[in-house]
Amino acid sequence: MWQLVQELLPVICLNRLDMKVLIFILTYFSLNILNAQNIQRWNIDFIENGKLLKYPTAGGLNSPQFNEADLNHDGIQDLVVFDRAGDLLRTFINHGSPNKIDYTFEPQYIDNFPTNLKFWFLLKDYNKDGAADIFAYSDIPGISGIIVYKGFYDNNQLKFKRVLLNQDTYNVLYFPTNDNKKGQVHVSSEDYPDINDIDNDGDLDIVTFASQGGYVYLYSNQSVESGFGSDTLLYKLTDYCWGKFYEKGENEYVSLSANNTDCSKGFTADTISRDGKHVGSTLLTLDMDNDGDKEIILGDISFPSIGMLTNGGTKDLAWMTAQEPFFPTKHVSAIVYTFPATFYLDVNNDQKKDLIVAPNAINASDDVDCNWLYLNSGITNKPVFKLNSKTFLNEEMVDWGSGAYMTFGDINADGLQDLLIGTEGSYLKNEGFRDIRMVYYKNIGTLSNPKFELADSNYLNIIGFKRVYFSCLPNIWGFR
C-alpha cells in the first residue's frame, strides 16, 4: 500500500492537498483501490511527544458540532461530528466501556449520511423507533428552513431517507401563520437551534432565535395533541418570546423580564436596529435543577463565553429569572474563541450527559484548543460540570490549524519518505492572525510500513511569515 502512495506522490504534490484529504490518503488506500474493490482502511501510526495518537488521520476539527447516534446498531450511542468549516462529517464508534472515553475513528459510516448537509445539523429520534433522525439546514437556495431525514437500519448500519413533508411549496418544515397561511420554521445558517421536548409531552419541539434576533421562538410540535403520537411533525409557533428574556448582544448579559407574562424589552429593545439581520446565536436546552422545565445555555457570536439562564417558570410557561453569564461559574468558565456552541451527550459511558463547548464561527475561531469537554458528576437532569479537556478529540489528531498542505520527501536521507506539513497555523485569539509554520514528521517505520513521529513543530523557523507554500520535494519550497 505504501508503495502505491509513493507512486502517487507527484499527483498528491501537484494538487497541494489540504490536510483534510489526509483522511482519504492515509485511511482508504489498499492494494485493490484502483479497481474499486475491497477498499480497506489503512492505519498509520503517528507519535507526538512520545504519545501514540488515537485518531491521527481524522483531519482535525475547526468548528465542530457534536451529536450522538447508534451507528452500528449495537445499543451504544456513537459519536457523529459535523464540522461546519467545510461541511465535513466524522464518525466515531463508541465501545461503551463504563466511565471511559472509548471511541475509535470509523469513517466508513460517513457514506451513510446525506451529502447535502451544510451549516448545522442535529440528530434526534423524533419518532422513537430507536434510530436517530436528522434535522438540518435547508438545502433549498434562499430558504432558511429545516429539512428532515428519517433514520433506519440496513444490515445493522444507520442510514437515512429524506422525509417528504408535503406541507407547502418547499420540502421544509412549516407552521400556520395568523393570516391562515404558512411560513417555514426559520433557522438562520449562522445559528445553532435546539430540538427538544420542551413541554414534556413526548414529541420534539424547536427553539430558535427570531430572524432579527433578540427573542427566542418556540415552535411546539402538535403531534401528540393531535392524536398522532410522536411520529408526526406538526409545528405551531406558540411563543414569540420563549423565556421572556431579550438577548441584547451588547455584552454577556441578557435582559430578564420582571414577570412571567411580559416579554423583556431590555435597555434598547424598543429602538435597536439589526437591519433585518441576526448576527448569530446558539442554543441548548436542558434541565439544570431537576424540576421538569428547561433552562437554556446561550452562545453569541460577539463573545467567547456562554451564559446559562435559570427557568423560574414551568414546562408550559418558561420564564428565565436568573443568569450566569460566564457558565459554568462553579468550575472553570468556558471561554471559547469565538462564537461558542454547546452540546449535551454522554461522552464517557456513565449514563450521564456531559457538556461540550466548541466554536461555531468559520475561519475566525481557535481551531486547535477548541473543544472544551465538561464531564458530569451529577445526573443528566441536575448536572455538575467539571472541565476535563480543552482539546477533546483534537488532542488525538494530527492538527496544526487551518489551511494545511502536506508533501512527502526523504528529509533526513535515510531512504524513507518523511512528511512535511505547511500550515497557516492556529488562530491566535488575542492577536488576530495565525502562527504560520512548517511541521516535520520523521518516518521511523520501514519502507513498507511507515510510522511518523513529530520531529519539529517549527521546521526551519518560518513563524512570522505572512504566507507559506511549498511544492513537491525534492524541489525546494517557497515563501511570500
Coordinates of C-alpha atoms in Angstrom, one line a residue:
M1 CA 0.0 0.0 0.0
W2 CA 2.8 2.4 0.9
Q3 CA 4.4 1.7 -2.4
L4 CA 1.2 2.8 -4.1
V5 CA 1.2 6.1 -2.2
Q6 CA 4.8 6.8 -3.1
E7 CA 3.9 6.2 -6.8
L8 CA 1.1 8.7 -6.5
L9 CA 3.2 11.4 -4.7
P10 CA 3.6 13.5 -7.9
V11 CA -0.2 13.7 -8.2
I12 CA -0.5 14.4 -4.5
C13 CA 2.0 17.3 -4.6
L14 CA 0.7 18.7 -7.8
N15 CA -2.7 19.3 -6.3
R16 CA -1.3 20.7 -3.0
L17 CA -3.9 18.7 -1.0
D18 CA -5.4 20.2 2.1
M19 CA -4.7 18.5 5.4
K20 CA -8.3 17.2 5.5
V21 CA -7.5 15.0 2.5
L22 CA -5.1 13.1 4.7
I23 CA -8.2 11.3 5.9
F24 CA -8.5 9.8 2.4
I25 CA -4.9 9.2 1.6
L26 CA -3.9 7.6 4.8
T27 CA -7.0 5.6 5.6
Y28 CA -8.5 4.3 2.4
F29 CA -5.6 3.1 0.2
S30 CA -5.5 -0.6 -0.4
L31 CA -3.9 -3.0 -2.8
N32 CA -7.1 -3.1 -4.9
I33 CA -8.1 0.6 -4.7
L34 CA -7.5 1.1 -8.4
N35 CA -10.3 -1.3 -9.4
A36 CA -12.5 0.0 -6.6
Q37 CA -12.8 -3.4 -4.9
N38 CA -12.1 -4.4 -1.3
I39 CA -11.3 -0.9 -0.3
Q40 CA -9.9 -1.1 3.3
R41 CA -8.8 1.2 6.0
W42 CA -5.1 1.6 6.3
N43 CA -3.9 2.7 9.7
I44 CA -0.6 4.5 10.1
D45 CA 0.8 5.4 13.5
F46 CA 1.6 8.9 14.4
I47 CA 3.5 9.8 17.5
E48 CA 3.7 13.3 19.1
N49 CA 5.8 14.0 22.2
G50 CA 6.0 10.3 22.9
K51 CA 2.3 9.7 22.7
L52 CA 0.6 7.4 20.1
L53 CA -2.3 9.3 18.7
K54 CA -5.7 7.6 18.6
Y55 CA -7.2 9.3 15.6
P56 CA -4.3 10.8 13.7
T57 CA -5.8 10.9 10.3
A58 CA -9.3 12.2 11.2
G59 CA -8.3 15.6 9.8
G60 CA -8.6 17.9 12.7
L61 CA -11.7 19.9 13.8
N62 CA -12.3 23.6 13.4
S63 CA -16.0 24.4 14.1
P64 CA -17.4 21.0 15.2
Q65 CA -21.0 20.1 16.2
F66 CA -21.4 17.0 18.3
N67 CA -24.3 14.6 18.2
E68 CA -24.8 11.0 19.3
A69 CA -26.4 8.1 17.4
D70 CA -26.2 4.3 17.3
L71 CA -24.3 3.9 14.0
N72 CA -23.8 0.2 14.1
H73 CA -27.0 -0.9 15.9
D74 CA -25.2 -2.4 18.9
G75 CA -27.3 -0.5 21.5
I76 CA -24.5 2.0 22.3
Q77 CA -24.6 5.7 21.3
D78 CA -21.7 6.6 19.0
L79 CA -20.3 10.0 18.2
V80 CA -21.1 12.0 15.0
V81 CA -19.1 15.2 14.5
F82 CA -20.1 17.7 11.8
D83 CA -17.6 20.4 11.1
R84 CA -19.3 23.5 9.6
A85 CA -15.9 24.6 8.4
G86 CA -16.1 22.6 5.1
D87 CA -19.4 20.8 6.0
L88 CA -17.4 17.6 6.8
L89 CA -18.6 14.7 8.9
R90 CA -16.6 12.4 11.2
T91 CA -17.9 9.2 12.7
F92 CA -16.6 7.6 15.8
I93 CA -17.7 4.2 17.2
N94 CA -18.2 4.0 20.9
H95 CA -17.1 0.7 22.5
G96 CA -19.1 1.5 25.7
S97 CA -16.5 1.0 28.4
P98 CA -18.2 2.3 31.6
N99 CA -16.7 5.6 32.9
K100 CA -14.3 5.8 30.0
I101 CA -14.0 7.8 26.8
D102 CA -13.7 4.9 24.4
Y103 CA -14.0 5.9 20.7
T104 CA -12.4 4.7 17.5
F105 CA -12.4 6.7 14.3
E106 CA -14.5 4.7 11.8
P107 CA -15.0 6.9 8.7
Q108 CA -16.8 4.2 6.7
Y109 CA -20.1 5.2 8.3
I110 CA -19.8 8.7 6.8
D111 CA -21.1 7.3 3.5
N112 CA -24.5 6.5 5.1
F113 CA -25.3 10.2 5.7
P114 CA -26.8 12.6 3.2
T115 CA -24.2 14.6 1.2
N116 CA -26.1 17.9 1.2
L117 CA -25.6 18.8 4.9
K118 CA -24.4 22.3 5.5
F119 CA -24.0 24.9 8.3
W120 CA -25.7 22.9 11.0
F121 CA -27.5 19.6 11.8
L122 CA -28.9 17.7 14.8
L123 CA -29.5 14.0 15.4
K124 CA -32.8 13.4 17.2
D125 CA -35.0 10.3 17.3
Y126 CA -38.3 12.1 16.8
N127 CA -40.4 9.0 16.1
K128 CA -38.9 6.9 18.9
D129 CA -38.1 3.9 16.8
G130 CA -34.5 3.6 18.1
A131 CA -32.9 5.1 15.0
A132 CA -31.7 8.7 15.1
D133 CA -33.2 11.1 12.6
I134 CA -31.6 14.2 11.1
F135 CA -32.8 17.8 11.4
A136 CA -30.7 20.0 9.2
Y137 CA -30.4 23.4 7.5
S138 CA -32.3 23.7 4.2
D139 CA -30.7 22.6 1.0
I140 CA -33.0 24.9 -1.0
P141 CA -31.3 28.1 -2.1
G142 CA -32.8 31.2 -0.4
I143 CA -34.9 29.2 2.1
S144 CA -33.6 29.4 5.7
G145 CA -35.6 26.4 7.0
I146 CA -35.3 22.9 8.3
I147 CA -35.1 19.7 6.3
V148 CA -35.7 16.2 7.9
Y149 CA -34.3 12.7 7.2
K150 CA -35.7 9.6 8.9
G151 CA -33.2 7.1 10.2
F152 CA -33.5 3.4 9.7
Y153 CA -31.2 0.3 10.0
D154 CA -30.0 -1.6 7.0
N155 CA -27.6 -4.5 7.7
N156 CA -27.0 -3.0 11.2
Q157 CA -25.9 0.3 9.9
L158 CA -27.8 3.6 10.4
K159 CA -28.9 5.1 7.2
F160 CA -31.3 7.9 6.2
K161 CA -34.2 8.7 3.9
R162 CA -35.5 12.2 3.1
V163 CA -38.9 12.9 4.7
L164 CA -41.3 14.3 2.2
L165 CA -43.1 16.8 4.4
N166 CA -45.7 17.9 1.8
Q167 CA -46.6 20.9 3.9
D168 CA -46.3 23.7 1.3
T169 CA -44.2 24.8 -1.7
Y170 CA -40.8 23.6 -0.4
N171 CA -39.8 20.4 1.3
V172 CA -39.1 22.1 4.7
L173 CA -40.9 22.3 8.0
Y174 CA -43.8 24.8 8.0
F175 CA -46.2 26.3 10.6
P176 CA -49.6 28.0 10.2
T177 CA -49.4 31.8 10.4
N178 CA -52.1 34.1 11.8
D179 CA -53.4 35.0 8.4
N180 CA -54.3 31.4 7.6
K181 CA -51.2 31.0 5.5
K182 CA -48.0 29.0 6.1
G183 CA -44.4 30.1 6.9
Q184 CA -41.3 28.0 7.1
V185 CA -39.8 27.3 10.5
H186 CA -36.9 29.8 10.2
V187 CA -33.4 29.0 11.4
S188 CA -30.5 31.1 10.2
S189 CA -27.5 29.5 8.7
E190 CA -25.4 31.2 11.3
D191 CA -27.4 30.0 14.3
Y192 CA -27.5 26.7 16.1
P193 CA -31.0 25.9 17.3
D194 CA -32.2 23.2 19.7
I195 CA -34.7 20.5 19.2
N196 CA -36.0 19.0 22.5
D197 CA -39.2 18.0 24.3
I198 CA -39.7 21.4 25.9
D199 CA -43.2 20.7 27.4
N200 CA -42.6 17.1 28.2
D201 CA -45.5 15.8 26.2
G202 CA -43.4 13.2 24.3
D203 CA -42.8 14.9 20.9
L204 CA -39.9 17.2 19.9
D205 CA -40.3 21.0 19.9
I206 CA -38.0 23.6 18.3
V207 CA -36.4 26.6 19.9
T208 CA -34.6 29.1 17.8
F209 CA -33.9 32.8 17.6
A210 CA -36.2 35.1 15.6
S211 CA -34.9 36.1 12.2
Q212 CA -33.8 39.5 13.6
G213 CA -32.5 38.1 16.8
G214 CA -33.2 39.2 20.4
Y215 CA -36.1 36.9 21.1
V216 CA -36.3 33.1 21.1
Y217 CA -39.3 31.5 19.3
L218 CA -40.8 28.3 20.5
Y219 CA -42.3 26.1 17.8
S220 CA -44.4 23.5 19.6
N221 CA -44.9 20.1 18.0
Q222 CA -48.7 19.4 18.0
S223 CA -48.3 15.7 17.1
V224 CA -49.3 14.3 20.5
E225 CA -52.1 16.9 21.0
S226 CA -53.5 15.9 17.5
G227 CA -53.5 12.2 18.4
F228 CA -50.6 11.1 16.2
G229 CA -48.2 10.1 18.9
S230 CA -44.6 11.3 18.5
D231 CA -44.1 10.2 14.9
T232 CA -45.5 13.3 13.1
L233 CA -44.1 16.8 12.7
L234 CA -46.8 19.4 13.1
Y235 CA -45.4 22.7 14.3
K236 CA -47.1 25.7 15.7
L237 CA -45.5 29.0 16.7
T238 CA -46.7 29.1 20.3
D239 CA -44.4 31.6 21.9
Y240 CA -42.7 34.6 20.3
C241 CA -40.7 35.3 23.4
W242 CA -39.9 32.0 25.0
G243 CA -38.4 32.5 28.4
K244 CA -39.5 36.2 28.4
F245 CA -35.9 37.4 28.0
Y246 CA -34.1 39.5 25.4
E247 CA -30.6 39.0 24.2
K248 CA -29.2 42.4 23.6
G249 CA -25.9 41.4 22.0
E250 CA -24.2 44.4 23.7
N251 CA -22.5 42.4 26.4
E252 CA -22.6 39.0 28.0
Y253 CA -25.8 39.7 30.0
V254 CA -29.3 39.3 28.7
S255 CA -32.3 41.4 29.8
L256 CA -34.8 39.4 32.0
S257 CA -38.4 40.2 32.5
A258 CA -39.8 41.2 35.9
N259 CA -42.8 38.9 35.5
N260 CA -43.9 35.7 33.6
T261 CA -46.4 37.4 31.3
D262 CA -44.5 40.3 29.7
C263 CA -41.6 39.9 27.4
S264 CA -38.5 41.9 28.4
K265 CA -37.7 45.0 26.3
G266 CA -34.2 45.3 27.6
F267 CA -32.5 48.6 27.6
T268 CA -32.6 49.2 23.9
A269 CA -35.1 46.6 22.6
D270 CA -37.6 49.3 21.6
T271 CA -35.3 51.1 19.3
I272 CA -32.5 48.6 18.4
S273 CA -32.0 48.1 14.7
R274 CA -30.4 45.0 13.3
D275 CA -31.0 45.9 9.7
G276 CA -33.1 42.8 9.2
K277 CA -30.2 40.6 10.1
H278 CA -29.4 38.4 13.1
V279 CA -25.7 38.1 13.6
G280 CA -25.7 34.7 15.2
S281 CA -26.5 32.8 18.4
T282 CA -26.5 29.2 19.6
L283 CA -29.0 27.5 22.0
L284 CA -29.1 24.4 24.2
T285 CA -32.0 23.5 26.4
L286 CA -31.6 21.1 29.4
D287 CA -33.0 20.7 32.9
M288 CA -30.3 22.0 35.3
D289 CA -32.2 21.7 38.6
N290 CA -34.4 18.5 38.0
D291 CA -37.7 20.5 38.3
G292 CA -39.1 19.4 34.9
D293 CA -38.7 22.6 33.0
K294 CA -35.8 23.6 30.7
E295 CA -33.0 26.0 31.3
I296 CA -31.1 27.4 28.4
I297 CA -27.4 27.8 27.6
L298 CA -26.7 30.7 25.2
G299 CA -23.7 31.4 22.9
D300 CA -23.3 34.6 20.9
I301 CA -21.0 35.5 18.0
S302 CA -19.8 38.6 19.9
F303 CA -18.4 36.8 23.0
P304 CA -16.3 33.8 23.8
S305 CA -18.3 32.9 26.9
I306 CA -21.5 31.0 27.3
G307 CA -24.4 32.0 29.6
M308 CA -26.9 29.9 31.4
L309 CA -30.5 31.2 32.2
T310 CA -32.4 29.6 35.0
N311 CA -36.1 28.8 34.3
G312 CA -38.2 30.0 37.2
G313 CA -41.4 29.2 35.3
T314 CA -42.8 25.9 34.3
K315 CA -42.6 23.5 31.3
D316 CA -45.6 25.2 29.8
L317 CA -44.7 28.8 30.6
A318 CA -40.9 29.4 30.5
W319 CA -39.7 32.4 32.5
M320 CA -36.0 33.0 32.9
T321 CA -35.4 34.5 36.3
A322 CA -31.6 34.3 36.8
Q323 CA -28.5 34.2 34.7
E324 CA -24.9 33.0 34.9
P325 CA -23.2 35.0 32.1
F326 CA -19.9 33.0 32.5
F327 CA -21.0 29.5 32.7
P328 CA -20.2 27.2 34.5
T329 CA -19.4 29.5 37.3
K330 CA -18.8 26.8 39.9
H331 CA -15.8 25.5 37.9
V332 CA -13.7 26.8 35.1
S333 CA -15.9 29.0 32.9
A334 CA -15.9 28.2 29.2
I335 CA -14.0 30.7 27.1
V336 CA -14.1 29.5 23.6
Y337 CA -13.0 31.8 20.7
T338 CA -15.2 32.5 19.1
F339 CA -19.0 32.2 18.9
P340 CA -19.3 29.1 21.2
A341 CA -22.0 26.4 20.7
T342 CA -22.9 23.8 23.3
F343 CA -23.8 20.1 23.0
Y344 CA -25.2 17.7 25.6
L345 CA -24.3 14.0 25.3
D346 CA -22.8 11.1 27.3
V347 CA -19.2 11.0 26.4
N348 CA -17.7 8.7 29.0
N349 CA -20.4 6.0 29.2
D350 CA -21.6 6.7 32.7
Q351 CA -25.2 7.2 31.7
K352 CA -25.0 10.9 32.5
K353 CA -24.9 13.5 29.7
D354 CA -21.8 15.7 29.5
L355 CA -21.3 19.2 28.1
I356 CA -19.1 20.1 25.1
V357 CA -18.4 23.7 24.2
A358 CA -16.9 24.4 20.7
P359 CA -16.6 27.4 18.4
N360 CA -19.2 27.9 15.7
A361 CA -17.6 30.6 13.6
I362 CA -15.7 29.7 10.4
N363 CA -12.1 30.9 9.8
A364 CA -12.3 33.1 12.9
S365 CA -12.1 30.7 15.8
D366 CA -9.5 28.9 17.8
D367 CA -9.0 25.7 15.7
V368 CA -6.8 23.6 17.9
D369 CA -7.6 24.2 21.6
C370 CA -11.3 24.5 20.7
N371 CA -13.3 21.6 22.1
W372 CA -13.9 22.0 25.9
L373 CA -15.3 18.9 27.5
Y374 CA -17.0 19.1 30.8
L375 CA -17.8 15.8 32.4
N376 CA -20.9 15.5 34.5
S377 CA -20.6 14.2 38.1
G378 CA -24.3 14.9 38.9
I379 CA -27.2 13.4 36.9
T380 CA -28.5 14.3 33.5
N381 CA -31.3 16.4 34.8
K382 CA -29.2 18.0 37.5
P383 CA -25.6 18.2 36.1
V384 CA -22.5 19.2 37.9
F385 CA -19.9 20.1 35.3
K386 CA -16.1 19.8 35.7
L387 CA -13.7 20.7 32.9
N388 CA -11.9 17.5 31.6
S389 CA -10.2 18.8 28.4
K390 CA -9.9 21.9 26.2
T391 CA -8.9 19.7 23.2
F392 CA -11.4 16.9 23.2
L393 CA -10.7 14.7 20.1
N394 CA -8.3 17.2 18.6
E395 CA -5.6 16.2 21.1
E396 CA -5.6 12.7 19.4
M397 CA -5.4 14.0 15.8
V398 CA -2.7 15.5 13.6
D399 CA -4.0 19.0 13.6
W400 CA -1.9 22.1 13.1
G401 CA -4.7 24.6 12.4
S402 CA -6.2 25.7 9.2
G403 CA -5.1 25.9 5.6
A404 CA -2.6 23.0 5.9
Y405 CA -0.9 21.3 3.0
M406 CA 1.3 18.3 3.0
T407 CA 4.0 16.7 0.9
F408 CA 6.3 13.7 1.3
G409 CA 10.1 13.5 0.9
D410 CA 13.2 12.0 2.4
I411 CA 14.2 14.9 4.6
N412 CA 17.0 13.1 6.5
A413 CA 18.3 11.0 3.7
D414 CA 17.6 7.6 5.4
G415 CA 15.7 6.2 2.4
L416 CA 12.3 6.6 4.0
Q417 CA 9.6 9.1 2.9
D418 CA 9.0 11.7 5.7
L419 CA 6.1 14.1 5.9
L420 CA 6.1 17.9 5.8
I421 CA 3.0 20.0 6.6
G422 CA 2.9 23.6 5.7
T423 CA 0.1 25.4 7.6
E424 CA -1.5 28.8 8.1
G425 CA -1.4 27.7 11.7
S426 CA -3.7 28.2 14.6
Y427 CA -5.9 31.2 15.1
L428 CA -4.3 33.4 17.7
K429 CA -7.3 34.7 19.6
N430 CA -5.7 37.7 21.1
E431 CA -3.6 38.7 18.1
G432 CA -6.0 38.4 15.2
F433 CA -3.6 36.4 13.0
R434 CA -2.3 32.8 12.6
D435 CA 1.1 31.3 13.6
I436 CA 2.2 30.2 10.1
R437 CA 4.7 27.3 10.3
M438 CA 6.2 24.2 8.8
V439 CA 5.9 20.9 10.7
Y440 CA 8.2 17.9 10.1
Y441 CA 7.2 14.3 10.9
K442 CA 10.1 11.8 10.6
N443 CA 9.3 8.4 9.3
I444 CA 10.6 5.9 11.9
G445 CA 9.0 2.9 10.3
T446 CA 10.0 0.9 7.3
L447 CA 9.7 1.2 3.5
S448 CA 6.5 -1.0 3.6
N449 CA 5.1 0.0 7.0
P450 CA 5.7 3.8 7.6
K451 CA 5.4 5.3 11.1
F452 CA 5.6 9.0 11.6
E453 CA 7.0 10.8 14.7
L454 CA 6.8 14.6 15.3
A455 CA 10.4 15.7 14.8
D456 CA 10.0 19.5 14.6
S457 CA 6.9 21.6 15.1
N458 CA 8.6 24.7 13.7
Y459 CA 10.8 23.3 11.0
L460 CA 13.1 26.0 9.5
N461 CA 11.7 28.5 12.0
I462 CA 9.4 30.2 9.5
I463 CA 6.9 31.6 12.1
G464 CA 6.3 35.2 11.3
F465 CA 5.9 34.9 7.5
K466 CA 2.6 36.2 6.2
R467 CA 2.1 33.2 3.9
V468 CA 3.8 29.9 3.2
Y469 CA 3.5 27.4 0.4
F470 CA 5.7 24.6 -0.8
S471 CA 6.0 22.4 -3.8
C472 CA 6.9 18.8 -4.2
L473 CA 10.1 17.6 -2.8
P474 CA 12.9 17.3 -3.8
N475 CA 12.1 20.8 -5.3
I476 CA 12.6 23.5 -2.7
W477 CA 9.5 25.2 -1.1
G478 CA 9.0 28.9 -1.4
F479 CA 7.7 31.7 0.8
R480 CA 6.0 35.0 0.2

